[in-house]
């Protein structure tokens, strides 16, 4: 899946006469290009004092090039860690879209927005518990599937909704089997080719 690294839409390429406006810092950047990106983009970075924020920032400028090697667009990324490499800053911005899935699942399936407490401590505890449950469930599922299939965890399809569905199916099936005196055969149910424990799941 291709992700967008820009914190905002790509800006037009600056002209030779472009100058910083009031409150902006003039930044000198040094090239950090590698051979892998030489044909499609240029990357430069610098640590600079910014009057607007009143602190030093690591500034990374990524210029997108057309087929003729001309700058067609650019994006500026910033970090308060002035020692962080440009590629690491870029990777963190790339991960922002994945964070949206965390908040979506926490809201829809982990009860992030269902708390009725009014105290700050109570709200923070509830939010932390919801995000912790989501992270723990994701880690458990990815580690289990990765060990079973031999695939890297990053390539395993994950859905928190499906994880809750499987957990409910296991609970429901275990209670039925317990009432029938067949609890010892639950393992057979999980390994059955028809995958009854996976009934209703969406992810492959």
Short mmCIF file of C-alpha atoms in Angstrom, two decimals:
data_model
loop_
_atom_site.label_atom_id
_atom_site.label_comp_id
_atom_site.label_asym_id
_atom_site.label_seq_id
_atom_site.Cartn_x
_atom_site.Cartn_y
_atom_site.Cartn_z
CA UNK A 1 0.00 0.00 0.00
CA UNK A 2 1.37 3.38 -1.00
CA UNK A 3 1.18 6.06 1.66
CA UNK A 4 1.40 9.84 1.45
CA UNK A 5 4.15 11.34 3.53
CA UNK A 6 3.10 14.97 3.33
CA UNK A 7 1.46 16.56 6.40
CA UNK A 8 -0.43 18.73 3.92
CA UNK A 9 -0.90 18.68 0.12
CA UNK A 10 2.30 19.05 -1.83
CA UNK A 11 3.16 22.66 -2.49
CA UNK A 12 4.20 24.00 -5.89
CA UNK A 13 7.91 24.10 -6.50
CA UNK A 14 9.50 27.32 -5.17
CA UNK A 15 10.82 29.78 -7.69
CA UNK A 16 14.29 31.27 -7.77
CA UNK A 17 12.95 34.54 -6.32
CA UNK A 18 11.03 32.94 -3.45
CA UNK A 19 11.81 34.44 -0.05
CA UNK A 20 10.61 33.55 3.46
CA UNK A 21 7.69 35.59 4.74
CA UNK A 22 7.57 37.36 8.10
CA UNK A 23 8.05 34.99 11.02
CA UNK A 24 9.66 32.28 8.88
CA UNK A 25 13.27 31.19 9.12
CA UNK A 26 15.62 31.06 6.17
CA UNK A 27 16.97 27.52 6.19
CA UNK A 28 20.08 26.23 4.48
CA UNK A 29 19.81 22.53 3.79
CA UNK A 30 22.36 19.96 2.77
CA UNK A 31 21.66 17.15 0.35
CA UNK A 32 21.23 13.62 1.69
CA UNK A 33 20.39 12.00 -1.62
CA UNK A 34 21.01 8.31 -2.10
CA UNK A 35 21.27 6.46 -5.41
CA UNK A 36 17.86 4.82 -4.93
CA UNK A 37 16.05 8.17 -5.13
CA UNK A 38 18.33 10.04 -7.51
CA UNK A 39 15.92 9.93 -10.46
CA UNK A 40 12.63 10.70 -8.74
CA UNK A 41 13.37 13.03 -5.84
CA UNK A 42 15.92 15.05 -3.93
CA UNK A 43 16.15 15.02 -0.15
CA UNK A 44 17.87 17.71 1.92
CA UNK A 45 17.90 18.48 5.62
CA UNK A 46 19.13 20.96 8.20
CA UNK A 47 18.76 21.86 11.87
CA UNK A 48 17.56 25.44 12.16
CA UNK A 49 16.26 27.90 14.73
CA UNK A 50 12.63 28.76 13.97
CA UNK A 51 11.38 32.13 15.33
CA UNK A 52 7.73 31.04 15.11
CA UNK A 53 8.19 28.07 17.47
CA UNK A 54 11.11 29.54 19.39
CA UNK A 55 13.20 26.37 19.17
CA UNK A 56 15.48 24.36 16.92
CA UNK A 57 13.88 21.96 14.46
CA UNK A 58 15.25 19.33 12.15
CA UNK A 59 13.90 20.34 8.72
CA UNK A 60 13.70 17.85 5.86
CA UNK A 61 12.85 19.02 2.34
CA UNK A 62 11.79 16.42 -0.22
CA UNK A 63 11.57 17.60 -3.82
CA UNK A 64 9.66 15.49 -6.33
CA UNK A 65 11.22 15.48 -9.79
CA UNK A 66 9.62 14.95 -13.18
CA UNK A 67 11.10 12.90 -16.00
CA UNK A 68 13.32 15.81 -17.03
CA UNK A 69 14.72 16.17 -13.54
CA UNK A 70 12.83 19.39 -12.85
CA UNK A 71 11.20 20.00 -9.47
CA UNK A 72 7.44 19.59 -9.81
CA UNK A 73 6.46 19.64 -6.11
CA UNK A 74 8.01 19.62 -2.68
CA UNK A 75 7.13 18.84 0.92
CA UNK A 76 8.71 20.05 4.16
CA UNK A 77 8.83 17.74 7.20
CA UNK A 78 9.94 18.81 10.68
CA UNK A 79 11.01 17.13 13.91
CA UNK A 80 11.86 18.53 17.32
CA UNK A 81 14.60 15.89 17.56
CA UNK A 82 17.47 17.65 15.83
CA UNK A 83 19.58 14.47 15.71
CA UNK A 84 17.04 12.31 13.89
CA UNK A 85 18.08 11.17 10.37
CA UNK A 86 16.04 12.38 7.42
CA UNK A 87 14.91 8.89 6.42
CA UNK A 88 13.65 8.19 9.95
CA UNK A 89 11.62 11.40 9.96
CA UNK A 90 10.17 10.42 6.62
CA UNK A 91 9.32 6.93 7.91
CA UNK A 92 7.49 8.39 10.90
CA UNK A 93 5.39 10.61 8.65
CA UNK A 94 4.67 7.54 6.50
CA UNK A 95 3.30 5.78 9.57
CA UNK A 96 0.74 8.49 10.31
CA UNK A 97 -1.93 6.91 8.10
CA UNK A 98 -1.59 3.60 9.96
CA UNK A 99 -2.27 5.44 13.23
CA UNK A 100 -5.71 6.37 11.89
CA UNK A 101 -6.62 2.67 11.87
CA UNK A 102 -5.68 2.47 15.56
CA UNK A 103 -8.09 5.27 16.49
CA UNK A 104 -10.79 3.86 14.22
CA UNK A 105 -10.61 0.41 15.81
CA UNK A 106 -10.36 1.88 19.31
CA UNK A 107 -13.53 3.90 18.73
CA UNK A 108 -15.56 1.18 17.01
CA UNK A 109 -14.46 -1.98 18.81
CA UNK A 110 -12.57 -1.08 22.01
CA UNK A 111 -15.02 1.40 23.57
CA UNK A 112 -12.78 4.46 23.35
CA UNK A 113 -15.71 6.88 23.18
CA UNK A 114 -18.14 5.11 25.54
CA UNK A 115 -16.70 6.41 28.82
CA UNK A 116 -19.10 8.57 30.88
CA UNK A 117 -16.59 9.69 33.50
CA UNK A 118 -15.88 13.39 33.90
CA UNK A 119 -12.62 13.42 35.85
CA UNK A 120 -9.39 13.81 33.93
CA UNK A 121 -7.83 10.80 35.63
CA UNK A 122 -10.83 8.60 34.90
CA UNK A 123 -10.94 9.61 31.24
CA UNK A 124 -7.21 9.06 30.80
CA UNK A 125 -7.42 5.63 32.44
CA UNK A 126 -10.28 4.65 30.16
CA UNK A 127 -8.49 5.83 27.01
CA UNK A 128 -5.29 4.07 28.04
CA UNK A 129 -7.19 0.86 28.75
CA UNK A 130 -8.93 0.95 25.36
CA UNK A 131 -5.69 1.56 23.46
CA UNK A 132 -3.86 -1.05 25.54
CA UNK A 133 -6.52 -3.67 24.81
CA UNK A 134 -6.28 -2.88 21.12
CA UNK A 135 -2.46 -3.03 21.07
CA UNK A 136 -2.34 -6.22 23.12
CA UNK A 137 -4.91 -7.95 20.92
CA UNK A 138 -3.10 -6.90 17.77
CA UNK A 139 0.28 -8.08 19.06
CA UNK A 140 -1.12 -11.43 20.23
CA UNK A 141 -2.86 -12.11 16.93
CA UNK A 142 0.07 -11.09 14.71
CA UNK A 143 2.59 -13.11 16.71
CA UNK A 144 0.35 -16.18 16.67
CA UNK A 145 -0.41 -15.97 12.95
CA UNK A 146 3.19 -15.22 12.07
CA UNK A 147 4.41 -18.26 14.01
CA UNK A 148 1.74 -20.49 12.48
CA UNK A 149 2.13 -19.41 8.86
CA UNK A 150 5.79 -18.41 8.82
CA UNK A 151 4.91 -15.05 7.29
CA UNK A 152 6.35 -11.78 8.67
CA UNK A 153 3.95 -10.06 11.06
CA UNK A 154 3.89 -7.01 8.79
CA UNK A 155 2.31 -9.09 6.00
CA UNK A 156 -0.43 -10.65 8.13
CA UNK A 157 -3.93 -9.24 7.61
CA UNK A 158 -5.39 -7.97 10.86
CA UNK A 159 -8.83 -6.78 11.87
CA UNK A 160 -9.77 -6.06 15.47
CA UNK A 161 -13.41 -6.66 14.57
CA UNK A 162 -12.50 -10.13 13.30
CA UNK A 163 -10.46 -10.82 16.42
CA UNK A 164 -13.47 -10.03 18.59
CA UNK A 165 -15.68 -12.16 16.34
CA UNK A 166 -13.35 -15.17 16.68
CA UNK A 167 -13.19 -14.69 20.47
CA UNK A 168 -17.01 -14.61 20.66
CA UNK A 169 -17.29 -17.71 18.44
CA UNK A 170 -14.82 -19.60 20.65
CA UNK A 171 -16.69 -18.61 23.80
CA UNK A 172 -20.08 -19.52 22.32
CA UNK A 173 -18.82 -22.86 20.97
CA UNK A 174 -17.06 -23.75 24.23
CA UNK A 175 -20.25 -23.18 26.22
CA UNK A 176 -22.31 -25.31 23.84
CA UNK A 177 -19.76 -28.13 24.00
CA UNK A 178 -19.57 -27.83 27.81
CA UNK A 179 -23.35 -28.24 28.09
CA UNK A 180 -23.12 -31.32 25.89
CA UNK A 181 -20.23 -32.76 27.87
CA UNK A 182 -17.89 -32.44 24.86
CA UNK A 183 -15.44 -29.81 26.11
CA UNK A 184 -12.47 -32.04 25.27
CA UNK A 185 -13.38 -31.91 21.57
CA UNK A 186 -13.08 -28.14 21.31
CA UNK A 187 -9.63 -28.50 19.70
CA UNK A 188 -11.21 -30.52 16.89
CA UNK A 189 -13.65 -27.69 16.30
CA UNK A 190 -10.84 -25.12 15.92
CA UNK A 191 -8.97 -27.32 13.45
CA UNK A 192 -12.00 -28.37 11.40
CA UNK A 193 -11.63 -27.55 7.64
CA UNK A 194 -14.94 -25.68 7.62
CA UNK A 195 -13.46 -23.17 10.11
CA UNK A 196 -16.62 -22.72 12.25
CA UNK A 197 -14.69 -20.60 14.76
CA UNK A 198 -13.97 -18.13 11.96
CA UNK A 199 -17.65 -17.72 11.04
CA UNK A 200 -18.40 -14.09 10.21
CA UNK A 201 -14.83 -12.82 9.92
CA UNK A 202 -13.92 -10.55 7.00
CA UNK A 203 -10.14 -10.46 6.74
CA UNK A 204 -8.43 -13.16 4.68
#
